[in-house]
CSV table of C-alpha atoms and ligand atoms in Angstrom, one decimal:
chain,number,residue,atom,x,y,z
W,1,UNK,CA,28.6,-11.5,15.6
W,2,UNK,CA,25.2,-11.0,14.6
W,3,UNK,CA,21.6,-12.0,15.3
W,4,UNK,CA,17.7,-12.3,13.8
W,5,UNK,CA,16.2,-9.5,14.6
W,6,UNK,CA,12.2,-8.6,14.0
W,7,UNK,CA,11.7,-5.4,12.4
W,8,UNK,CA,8.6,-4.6,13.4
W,9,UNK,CA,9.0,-5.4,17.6
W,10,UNK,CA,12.8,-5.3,17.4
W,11,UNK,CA,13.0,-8.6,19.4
W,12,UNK,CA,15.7,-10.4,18.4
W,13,UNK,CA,16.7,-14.2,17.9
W,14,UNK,CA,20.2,-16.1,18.1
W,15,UNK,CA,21.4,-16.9,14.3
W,16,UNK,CA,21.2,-20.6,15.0
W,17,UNK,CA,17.7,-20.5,16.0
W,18,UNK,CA,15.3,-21.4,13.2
W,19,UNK,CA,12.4,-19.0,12.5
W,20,UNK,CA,11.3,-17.2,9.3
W,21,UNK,CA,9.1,-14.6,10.6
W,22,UNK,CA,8.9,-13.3,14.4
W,23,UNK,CA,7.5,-15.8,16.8
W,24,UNK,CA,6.2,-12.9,19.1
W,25,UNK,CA,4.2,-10.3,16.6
W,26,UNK,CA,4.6,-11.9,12.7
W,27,UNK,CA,7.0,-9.7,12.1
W,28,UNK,CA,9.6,-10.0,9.0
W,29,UNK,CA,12.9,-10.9,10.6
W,30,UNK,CA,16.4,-9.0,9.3
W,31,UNK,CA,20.3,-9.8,9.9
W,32,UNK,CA,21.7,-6.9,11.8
W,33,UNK,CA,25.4,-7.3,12.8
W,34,UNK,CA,27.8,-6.0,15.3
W,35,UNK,CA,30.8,-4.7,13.5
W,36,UNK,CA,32.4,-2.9,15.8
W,37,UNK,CA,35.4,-4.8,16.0
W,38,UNK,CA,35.4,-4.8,11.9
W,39,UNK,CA,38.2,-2.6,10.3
W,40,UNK,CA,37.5,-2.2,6.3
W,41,UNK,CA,38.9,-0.2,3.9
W,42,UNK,CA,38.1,0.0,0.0
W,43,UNK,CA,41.7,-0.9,-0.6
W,44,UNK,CA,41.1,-4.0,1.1
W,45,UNK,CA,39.1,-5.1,-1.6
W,46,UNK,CA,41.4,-4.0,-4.5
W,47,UNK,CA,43.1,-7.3,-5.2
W,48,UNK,CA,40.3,-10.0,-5.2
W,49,UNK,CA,37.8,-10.8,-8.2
W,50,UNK,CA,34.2,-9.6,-8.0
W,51,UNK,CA,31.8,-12.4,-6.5
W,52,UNK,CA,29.4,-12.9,-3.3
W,53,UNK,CA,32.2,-14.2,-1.2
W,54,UNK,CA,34.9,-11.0,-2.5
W,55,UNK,CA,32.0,-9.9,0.8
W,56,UNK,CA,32.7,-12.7,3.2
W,57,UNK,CA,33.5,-10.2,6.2
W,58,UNK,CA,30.0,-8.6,5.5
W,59,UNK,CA,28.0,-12.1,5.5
W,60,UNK,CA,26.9,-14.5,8.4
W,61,UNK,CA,28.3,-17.7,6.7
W,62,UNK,CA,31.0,-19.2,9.0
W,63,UNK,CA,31.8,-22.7,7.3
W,64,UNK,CA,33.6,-23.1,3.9
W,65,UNK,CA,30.4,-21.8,1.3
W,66,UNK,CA,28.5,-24.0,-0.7
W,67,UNK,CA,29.4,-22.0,-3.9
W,68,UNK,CA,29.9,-22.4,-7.4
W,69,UNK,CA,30.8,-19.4,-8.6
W,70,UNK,CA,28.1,-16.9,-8.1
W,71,UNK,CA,27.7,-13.1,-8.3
W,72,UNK,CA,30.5,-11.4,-10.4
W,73,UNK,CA,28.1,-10.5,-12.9
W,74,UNK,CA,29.0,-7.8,-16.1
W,75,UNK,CA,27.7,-3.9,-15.3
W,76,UNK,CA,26.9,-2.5,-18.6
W,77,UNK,CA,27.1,1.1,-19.8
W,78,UNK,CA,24.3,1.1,-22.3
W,79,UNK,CA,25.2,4.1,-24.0
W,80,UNK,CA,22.4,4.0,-27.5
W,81,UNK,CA,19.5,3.1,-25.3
W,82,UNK,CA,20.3,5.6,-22.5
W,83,UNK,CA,20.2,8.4,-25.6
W,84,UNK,CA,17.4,6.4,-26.8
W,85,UNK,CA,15.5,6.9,-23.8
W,86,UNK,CA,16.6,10.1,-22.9
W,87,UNK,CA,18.6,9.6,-18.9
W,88,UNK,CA,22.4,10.7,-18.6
W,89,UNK,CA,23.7,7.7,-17.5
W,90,UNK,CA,22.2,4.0,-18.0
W,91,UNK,CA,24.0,0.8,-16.3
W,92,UNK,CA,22.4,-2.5,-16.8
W,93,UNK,CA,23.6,-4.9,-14.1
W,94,UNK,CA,23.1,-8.4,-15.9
W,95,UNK,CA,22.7,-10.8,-12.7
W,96,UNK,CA,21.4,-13.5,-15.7
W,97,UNK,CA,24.4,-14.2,-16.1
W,98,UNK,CA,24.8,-15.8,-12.8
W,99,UNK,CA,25.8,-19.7,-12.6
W,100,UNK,CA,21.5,-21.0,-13.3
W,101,UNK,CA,21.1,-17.6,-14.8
W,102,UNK,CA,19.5,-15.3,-12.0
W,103,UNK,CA,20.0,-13.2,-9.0
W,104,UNK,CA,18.3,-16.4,-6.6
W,105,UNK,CA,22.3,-17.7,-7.2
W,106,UNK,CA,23.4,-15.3,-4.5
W,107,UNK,CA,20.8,-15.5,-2.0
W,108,UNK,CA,20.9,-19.7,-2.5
W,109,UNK,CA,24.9,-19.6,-1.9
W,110,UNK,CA,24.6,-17.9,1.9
W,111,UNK,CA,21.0,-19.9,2.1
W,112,UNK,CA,22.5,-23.1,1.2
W,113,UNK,CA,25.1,-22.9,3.5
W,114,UNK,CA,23.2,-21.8,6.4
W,115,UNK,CA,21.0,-24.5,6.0
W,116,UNK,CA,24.0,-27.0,6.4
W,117,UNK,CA,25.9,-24.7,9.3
W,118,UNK,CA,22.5,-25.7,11.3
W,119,UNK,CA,22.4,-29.2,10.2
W,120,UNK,CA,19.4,-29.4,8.5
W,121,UNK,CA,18.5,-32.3,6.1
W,122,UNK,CA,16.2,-31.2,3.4
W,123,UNK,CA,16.0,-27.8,2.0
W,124,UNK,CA,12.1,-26.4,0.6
W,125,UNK,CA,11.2,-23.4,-1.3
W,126,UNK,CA,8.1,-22.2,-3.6
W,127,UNK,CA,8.8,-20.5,-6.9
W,128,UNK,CA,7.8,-19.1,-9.8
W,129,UNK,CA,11.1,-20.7,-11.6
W,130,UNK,CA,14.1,-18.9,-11.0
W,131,UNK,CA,14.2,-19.9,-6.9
W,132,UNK,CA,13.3,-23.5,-7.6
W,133,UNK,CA,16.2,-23.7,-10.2
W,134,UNK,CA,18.7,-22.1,-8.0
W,135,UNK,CA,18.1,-24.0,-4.8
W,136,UNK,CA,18.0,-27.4,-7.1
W,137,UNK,CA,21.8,-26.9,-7.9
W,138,UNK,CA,23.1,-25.2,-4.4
W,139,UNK,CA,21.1,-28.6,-2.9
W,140,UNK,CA,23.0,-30.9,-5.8
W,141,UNK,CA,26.0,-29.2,-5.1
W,142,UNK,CA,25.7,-29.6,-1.1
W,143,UNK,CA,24.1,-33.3,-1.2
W,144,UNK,CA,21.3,-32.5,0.9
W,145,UNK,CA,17.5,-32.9,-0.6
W,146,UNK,CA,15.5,-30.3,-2.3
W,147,UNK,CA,11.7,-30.0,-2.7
W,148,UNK,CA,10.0,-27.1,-4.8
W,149,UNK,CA,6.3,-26.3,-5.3
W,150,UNK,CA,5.7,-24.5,-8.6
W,151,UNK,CA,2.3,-22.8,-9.7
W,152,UNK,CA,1.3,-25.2,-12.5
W,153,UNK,CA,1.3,-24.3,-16.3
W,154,UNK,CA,2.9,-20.7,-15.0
W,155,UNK,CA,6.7,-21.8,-14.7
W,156,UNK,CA,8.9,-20.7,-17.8
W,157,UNK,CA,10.3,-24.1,-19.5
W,158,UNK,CA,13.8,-23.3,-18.8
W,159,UNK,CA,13.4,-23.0,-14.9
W,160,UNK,CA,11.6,-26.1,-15.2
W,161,UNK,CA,14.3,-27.8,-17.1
W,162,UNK,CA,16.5,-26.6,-14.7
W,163,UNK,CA,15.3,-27.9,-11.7
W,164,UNK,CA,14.2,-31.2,-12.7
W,165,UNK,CA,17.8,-31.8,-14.0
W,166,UNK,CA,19.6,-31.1,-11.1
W,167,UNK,CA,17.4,-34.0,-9.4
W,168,UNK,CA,14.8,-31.6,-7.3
W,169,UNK,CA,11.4,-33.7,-6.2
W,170,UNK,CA,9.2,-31.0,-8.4
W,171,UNK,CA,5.9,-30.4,-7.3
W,172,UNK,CA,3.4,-28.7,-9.9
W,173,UNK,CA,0.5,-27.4,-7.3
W,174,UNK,CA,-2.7,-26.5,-9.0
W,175,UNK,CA,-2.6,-23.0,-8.2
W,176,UNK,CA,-0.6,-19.8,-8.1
W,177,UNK,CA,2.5,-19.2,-6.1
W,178,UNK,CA,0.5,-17.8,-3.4
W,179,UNK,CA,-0.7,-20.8,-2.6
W,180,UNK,CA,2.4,-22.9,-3.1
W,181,UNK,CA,3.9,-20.8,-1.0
W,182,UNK,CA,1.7,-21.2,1.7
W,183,UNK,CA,1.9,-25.1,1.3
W,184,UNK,CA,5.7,-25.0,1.3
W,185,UNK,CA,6.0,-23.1,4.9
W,186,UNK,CA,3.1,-25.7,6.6
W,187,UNK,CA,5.4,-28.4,5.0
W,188,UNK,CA,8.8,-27.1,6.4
W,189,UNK,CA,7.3,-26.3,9.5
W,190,UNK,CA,5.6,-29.6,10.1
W,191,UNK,CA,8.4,-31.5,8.8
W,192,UNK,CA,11.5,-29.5,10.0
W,193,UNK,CA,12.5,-28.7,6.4
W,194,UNK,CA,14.1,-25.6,5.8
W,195,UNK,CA,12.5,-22.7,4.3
W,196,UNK,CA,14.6,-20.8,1.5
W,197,UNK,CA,12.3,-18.9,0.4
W,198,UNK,CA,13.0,-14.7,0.4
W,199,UNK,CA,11.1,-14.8,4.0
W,200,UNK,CA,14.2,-16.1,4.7
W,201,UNK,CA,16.8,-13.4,6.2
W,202,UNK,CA,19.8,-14.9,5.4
W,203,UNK,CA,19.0,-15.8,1.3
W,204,UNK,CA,18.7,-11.9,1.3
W,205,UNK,CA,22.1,-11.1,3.3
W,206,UNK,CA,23.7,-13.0,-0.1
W,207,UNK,CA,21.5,-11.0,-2.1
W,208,UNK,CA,22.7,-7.7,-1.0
W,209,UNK,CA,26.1,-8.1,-2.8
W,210,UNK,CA,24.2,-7.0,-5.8
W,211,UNK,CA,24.2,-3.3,-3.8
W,212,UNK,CA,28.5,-4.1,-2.8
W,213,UNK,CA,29.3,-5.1,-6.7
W,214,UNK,CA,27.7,-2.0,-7.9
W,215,UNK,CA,29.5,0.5,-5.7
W,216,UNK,CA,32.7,-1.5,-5.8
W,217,UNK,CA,32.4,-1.8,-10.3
W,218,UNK,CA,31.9,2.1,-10.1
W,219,UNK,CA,34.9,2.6,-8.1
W,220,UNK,CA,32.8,3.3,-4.6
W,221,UNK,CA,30.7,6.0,-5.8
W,222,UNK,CA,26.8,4.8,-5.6
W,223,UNK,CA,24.3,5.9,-9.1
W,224,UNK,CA,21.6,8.1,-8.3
W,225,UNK,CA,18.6,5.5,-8.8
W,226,UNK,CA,18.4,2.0,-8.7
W,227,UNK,CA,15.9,0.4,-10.6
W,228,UNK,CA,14.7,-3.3,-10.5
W,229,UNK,CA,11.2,-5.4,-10.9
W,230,UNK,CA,9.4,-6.4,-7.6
W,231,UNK,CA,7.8,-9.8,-7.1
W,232,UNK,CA,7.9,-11.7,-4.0
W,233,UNK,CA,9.8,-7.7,-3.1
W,234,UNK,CA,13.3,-9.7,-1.3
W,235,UNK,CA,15.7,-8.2,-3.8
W,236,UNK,CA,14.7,-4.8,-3.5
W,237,UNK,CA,15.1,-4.9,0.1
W,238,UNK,CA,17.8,-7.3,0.1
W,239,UNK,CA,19.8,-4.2,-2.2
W,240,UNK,CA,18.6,-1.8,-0.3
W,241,UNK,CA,20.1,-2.8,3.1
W,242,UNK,CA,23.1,-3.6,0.8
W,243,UNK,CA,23.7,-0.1,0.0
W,244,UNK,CA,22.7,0.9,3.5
W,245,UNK,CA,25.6,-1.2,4.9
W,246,UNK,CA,28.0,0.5,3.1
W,247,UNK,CA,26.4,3.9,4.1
W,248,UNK,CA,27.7,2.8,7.4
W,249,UNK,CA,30.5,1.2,7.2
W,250,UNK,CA,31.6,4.4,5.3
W,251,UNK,CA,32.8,3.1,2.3
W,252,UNK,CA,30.0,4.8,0.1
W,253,UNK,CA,28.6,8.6,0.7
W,254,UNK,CA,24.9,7.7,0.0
W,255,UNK,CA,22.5,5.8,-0.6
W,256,UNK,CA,20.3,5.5,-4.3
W,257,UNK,CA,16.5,5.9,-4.7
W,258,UNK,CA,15.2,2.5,-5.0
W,259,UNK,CA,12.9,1.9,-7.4
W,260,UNK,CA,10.1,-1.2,-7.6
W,261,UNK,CA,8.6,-1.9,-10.9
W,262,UNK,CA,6.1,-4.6,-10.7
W,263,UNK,CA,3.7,-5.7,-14.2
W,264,UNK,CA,0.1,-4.0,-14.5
W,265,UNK,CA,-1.5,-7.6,-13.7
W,266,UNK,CA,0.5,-8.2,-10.2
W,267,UNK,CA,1.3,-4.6,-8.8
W,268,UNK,CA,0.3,-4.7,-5.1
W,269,UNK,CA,3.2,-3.0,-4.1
W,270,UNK,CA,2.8,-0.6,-6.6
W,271,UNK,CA,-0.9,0.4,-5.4
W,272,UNK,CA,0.5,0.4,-1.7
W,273,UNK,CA,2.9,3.2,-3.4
W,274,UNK,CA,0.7,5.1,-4.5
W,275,UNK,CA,-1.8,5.4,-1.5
W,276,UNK,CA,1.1,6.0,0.8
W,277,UNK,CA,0.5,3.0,2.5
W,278,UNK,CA,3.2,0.9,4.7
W,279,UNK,CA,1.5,-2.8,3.7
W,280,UNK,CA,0.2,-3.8,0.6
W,281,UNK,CA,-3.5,-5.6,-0.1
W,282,UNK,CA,-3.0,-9.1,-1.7
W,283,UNK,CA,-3.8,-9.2,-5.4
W,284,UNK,CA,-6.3,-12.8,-5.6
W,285,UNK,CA,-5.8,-13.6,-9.0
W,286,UNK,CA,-2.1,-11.9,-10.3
W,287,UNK,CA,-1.2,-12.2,-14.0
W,288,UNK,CA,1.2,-11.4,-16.2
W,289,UNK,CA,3.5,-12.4,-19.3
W,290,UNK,CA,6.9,-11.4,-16.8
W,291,UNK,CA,6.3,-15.3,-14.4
W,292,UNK,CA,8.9,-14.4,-12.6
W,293,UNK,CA,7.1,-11.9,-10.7
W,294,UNK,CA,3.3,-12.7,-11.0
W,295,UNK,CA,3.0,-12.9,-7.2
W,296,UNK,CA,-0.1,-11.1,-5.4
W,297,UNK,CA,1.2,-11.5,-2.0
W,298,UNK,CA,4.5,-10.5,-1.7
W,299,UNK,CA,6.1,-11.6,1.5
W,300,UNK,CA,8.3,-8.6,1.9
W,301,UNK,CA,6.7,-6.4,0.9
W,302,UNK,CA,6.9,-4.1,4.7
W,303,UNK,CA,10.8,-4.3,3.7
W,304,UNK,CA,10.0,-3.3,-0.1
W,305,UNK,CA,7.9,-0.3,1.2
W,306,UNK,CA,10.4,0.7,3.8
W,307,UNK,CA,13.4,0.6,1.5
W,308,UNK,CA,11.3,2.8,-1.2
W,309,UNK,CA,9.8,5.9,1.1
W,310,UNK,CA,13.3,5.5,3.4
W,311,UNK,CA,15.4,6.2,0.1
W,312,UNK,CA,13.0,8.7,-2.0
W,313,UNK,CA,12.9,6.4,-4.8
W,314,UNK,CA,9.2,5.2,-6.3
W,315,UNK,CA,7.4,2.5,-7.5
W,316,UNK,CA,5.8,2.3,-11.0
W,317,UNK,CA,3.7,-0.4,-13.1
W,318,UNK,CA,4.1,-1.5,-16.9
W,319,UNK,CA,2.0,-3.4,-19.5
W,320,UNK,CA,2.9,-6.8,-20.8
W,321,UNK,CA,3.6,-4.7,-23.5
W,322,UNK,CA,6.0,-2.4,-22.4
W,323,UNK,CA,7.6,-5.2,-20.9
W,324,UNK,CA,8.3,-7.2,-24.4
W,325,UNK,CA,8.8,-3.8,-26.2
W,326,UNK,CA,12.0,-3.1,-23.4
W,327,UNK,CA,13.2,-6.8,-23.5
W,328,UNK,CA,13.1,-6.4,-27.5
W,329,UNK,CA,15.0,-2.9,-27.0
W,330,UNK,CA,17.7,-4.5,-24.6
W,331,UNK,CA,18.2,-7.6,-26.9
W,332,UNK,CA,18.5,-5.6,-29.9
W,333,UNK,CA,20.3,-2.3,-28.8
W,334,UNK,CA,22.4,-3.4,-26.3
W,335,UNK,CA,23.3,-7.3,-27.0
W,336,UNK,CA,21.7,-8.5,-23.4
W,337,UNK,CA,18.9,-11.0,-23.6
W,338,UNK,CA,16.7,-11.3,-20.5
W,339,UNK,CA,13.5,-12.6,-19.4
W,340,UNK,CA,10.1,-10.6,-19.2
W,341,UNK,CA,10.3,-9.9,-15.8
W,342,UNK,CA,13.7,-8.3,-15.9
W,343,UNK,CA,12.6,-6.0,-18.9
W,344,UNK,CA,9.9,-4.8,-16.3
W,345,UNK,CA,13.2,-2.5,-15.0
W,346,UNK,CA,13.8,-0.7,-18.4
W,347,UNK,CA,9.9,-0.3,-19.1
W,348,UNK,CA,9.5,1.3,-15.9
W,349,UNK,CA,12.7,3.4,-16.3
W,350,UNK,CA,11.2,4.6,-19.7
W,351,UNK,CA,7.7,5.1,-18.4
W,352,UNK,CA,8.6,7.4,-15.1
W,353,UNK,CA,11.0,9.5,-17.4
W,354,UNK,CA,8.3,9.7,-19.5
W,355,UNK,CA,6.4,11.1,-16.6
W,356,UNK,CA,9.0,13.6,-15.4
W,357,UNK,CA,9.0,11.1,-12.5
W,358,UNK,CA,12.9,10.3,-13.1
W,359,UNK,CA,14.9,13.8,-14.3
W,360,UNK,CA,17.2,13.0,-17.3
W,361,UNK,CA,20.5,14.1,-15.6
W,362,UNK,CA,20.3,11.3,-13.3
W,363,UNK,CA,23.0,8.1,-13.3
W,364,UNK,CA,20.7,5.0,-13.2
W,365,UNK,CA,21.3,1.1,-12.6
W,366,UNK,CA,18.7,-1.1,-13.9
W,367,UNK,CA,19.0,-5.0,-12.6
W,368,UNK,CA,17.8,-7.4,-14.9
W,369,UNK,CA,17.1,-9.9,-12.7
W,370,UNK,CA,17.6,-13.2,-15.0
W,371,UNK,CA,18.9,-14.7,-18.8
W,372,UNK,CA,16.7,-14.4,-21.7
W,373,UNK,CA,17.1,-18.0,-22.5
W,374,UNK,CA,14.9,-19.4,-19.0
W,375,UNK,CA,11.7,-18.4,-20.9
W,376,UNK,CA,12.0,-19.5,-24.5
W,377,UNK,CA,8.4,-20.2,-25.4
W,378,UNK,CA,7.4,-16.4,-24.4
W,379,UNK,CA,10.6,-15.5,-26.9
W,380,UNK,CA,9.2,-17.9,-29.7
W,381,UNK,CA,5.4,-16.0,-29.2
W,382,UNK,CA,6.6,-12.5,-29.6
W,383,UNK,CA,9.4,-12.5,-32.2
W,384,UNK,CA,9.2,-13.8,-35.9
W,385,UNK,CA,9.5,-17.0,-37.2
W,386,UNK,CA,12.1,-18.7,-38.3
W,387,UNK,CA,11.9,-18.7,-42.4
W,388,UNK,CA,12.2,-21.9,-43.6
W,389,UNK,CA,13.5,-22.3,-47.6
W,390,UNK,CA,14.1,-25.0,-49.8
W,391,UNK,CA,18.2,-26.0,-49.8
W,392,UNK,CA,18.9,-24.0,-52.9
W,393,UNK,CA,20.9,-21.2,-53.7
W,394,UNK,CA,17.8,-19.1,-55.1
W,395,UNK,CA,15.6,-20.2,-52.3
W,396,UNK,CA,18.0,-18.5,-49.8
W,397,UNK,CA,18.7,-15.3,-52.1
W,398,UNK,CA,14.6,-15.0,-51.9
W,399,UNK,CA,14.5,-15.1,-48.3
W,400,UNK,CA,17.5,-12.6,-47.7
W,401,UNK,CA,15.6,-10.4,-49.9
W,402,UNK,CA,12.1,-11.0,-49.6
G,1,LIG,C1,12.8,-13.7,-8.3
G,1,LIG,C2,12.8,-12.9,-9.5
G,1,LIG,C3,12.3,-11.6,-9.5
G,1,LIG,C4,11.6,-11.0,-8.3
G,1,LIG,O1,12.5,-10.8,-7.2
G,1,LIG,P1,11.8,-10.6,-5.7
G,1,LIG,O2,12.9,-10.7,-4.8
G,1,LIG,O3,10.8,-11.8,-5.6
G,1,LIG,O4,11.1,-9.3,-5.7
G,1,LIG,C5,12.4,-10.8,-10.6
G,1,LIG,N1,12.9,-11.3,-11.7
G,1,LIG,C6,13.4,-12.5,-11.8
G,1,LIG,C7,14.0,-13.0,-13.1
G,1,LIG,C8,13.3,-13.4,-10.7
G,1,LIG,O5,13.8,-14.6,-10.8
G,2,LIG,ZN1,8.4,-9.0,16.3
């Protein structure tokens, strides 16, 4: 049993009905359940492999999910760059290695599938990639139609690639994601499409298993700090009621400082922060190398706010800079390749240690939030060439030792 409930009025909404925000005061809308009749114990889930459905009992999807395979993803202990960068404990949790190579996989399982419990026939997001690439396959995979609005010339090639592949109409809007996103929620509600973007309640409800896979791969015990990048701010609040779930249920004994990092270009939420302030004020023109989270409006960012003041954690901006220096670090120290915008998590991690911000005895979980190999161009304009020899023997001996 559970319901839509506004978390600004508290007014709340049956699950079949089909709103994004609250019809009486704007509100952003949450899933709250009732669970008293719910028994769960740890040991419960002892047996079955890690994934977003291992959480079924904790997520509003009735039918058989639309799934292939998502969540599950590798923590990390990243023993050299935790001494490198001077914190206790460092976990990387690598959600690019989810099926299309981001977190969006979870939220598009439980998305997707609402979208078919309530018999909808075309499915509609904006994105800056990662979304768009996501909901293309969940659509493919449920035979119902996608449409996508990307911000033109600022989508990495591989998210691209990815949704035109998978047979998404792909629309390229002359302007940022702002804007597309706007367009995309007229669209859907003028043509009963349905919205799947992180307004959404029930893409974050599959995103919170990011929070259940953490505490259940450290054997129920929760790390001190979480620490992820902020765009359009669902995941952050989407982990964040994660972890406070299990806070209730009793299966963890608290609950870790969330932490937003956004990029120097595209840090509303960042600014809000740091003024104390419960909303944000819309960035016009957001840039940054990290696409994935060039956003200048985030849509939840109330939720984002909320889930940072309620858990003591902070939020912090980094350079381009930083960001390529920590996705070098990462590829190099640890083996894990990810895109710009999840390097924003280990730049920030570094940069608030650096500022006494984050104490070094602390055990910290840094999401990086998608695969190194969406955003090859930006790879190919910060690292070396290729060196390319003549096929002989001492052509190759001077390259190795040039
Ligand atoms: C979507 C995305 C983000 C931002 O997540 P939000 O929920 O919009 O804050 C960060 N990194 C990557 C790789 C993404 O795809
Ligand atoms: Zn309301």
């Amino acid at each position: 049993m559970y319901t839509q409930k506004c978390i600004q009025c508290q007014e709340e909404y049956p699950p079949e009905k089909i709103v994004y925000t609250c019809p009486k005061c704007g509100g952003l809308l949450e899933i709250v359940y009732d669970w008293s009749g719910l028994s769960i114990n740890k040991k419960d889930f002892n047996a079955i492999p890690l994934s977003v459905w291992k959480y079924k009992a904790l997520l509003p999807v009735k039918r058989e999910p639309i799934s292939i395979n998502e969540g599950g993803t590798p923590l990390y202990l990243c023993d050299r760059l935790s001494e490198k960068i001077g914190i206790n404990k460092l976990y990387v949790k690598h959600e690019g290695l989810n099926p299309t190579g981001s977190f969006k996989d979870r939220g598009m399982t439980v998305g997707v599938s609402i979208a078919m419990e309530l018999g909808m026939k075309t499915v509609a997001c904006a994105s800056t990639g990662n979304t768009s690439a996501s909901l293309a396959i969940y659509g493919a995979k449920a035979d119902i139609p996608v449409v996508v609005m990307l911000p033109a010339g600022k989508v990495a090639m591989g998210k691209v690639a990815q949704a035109i592949m998978h047979g998404a109409k792909v629309l390229s809007v002359r302007g940022n994601f702002d804007k597309a996103l706007k367009l995309v929620r007229e669209l859907c509600d003028d043509e009963g499409f349905y919205l799947l973007n992180s307004v959404n309640p029930y893409r974050l409800e599959g995103q919170k298993t990011i929070a259940f896979e953490i505490a259940d791969q450290m054997g129920w015990e929760v790390p001190d700090r979480l620490v992820l990048p902020v765009g359009n701010a669902g995941n952050i609040s989407a982990i964040y009621k994660g972890f406070k779930e299990l806070y209730n249920l009793g299966l963890t004994d608290r609950i870790p400082k969330m932490t937003g990092i956004q990029a120097q270009g595209s840090c509303p939420v960042v600014n809000a922060f740091k003024q104390t302030q419960k909303d944000i004020i819309a960035i016009p023109d957001p840039e940054t190398i990290a696409t994935a989270i060039r956003i200048g409006d985030p849509v939840n960012a109330v939720k984002a706010l909320r889930a940072i003041y309620e858990s003591g954690g902070v939020s912090e901006s980094v350079s381009d800079d930083e960001i390529v220096t920590a996705q070098k670090q990462l590829a190099r120290i640890e083996g894990i390749g990810v895109e710009p915008a999840s390097a924003s998590s280990i730049a920030g991690l570094k940069k608030l240690i650096q500022t006494g911000l984050i104490t070094q005895d602390e055990t910290v979980v840094c999401v990086t939030t998608g695969h190194l190999l969406k955003d090859p161009e930006e790879v190919l304009s910060i690292c070396e060439d290729a060196i390319e020899i003549d096929a002989t023997a001492e052509s190759v001996r001077r390259a190795v030792f040039q």
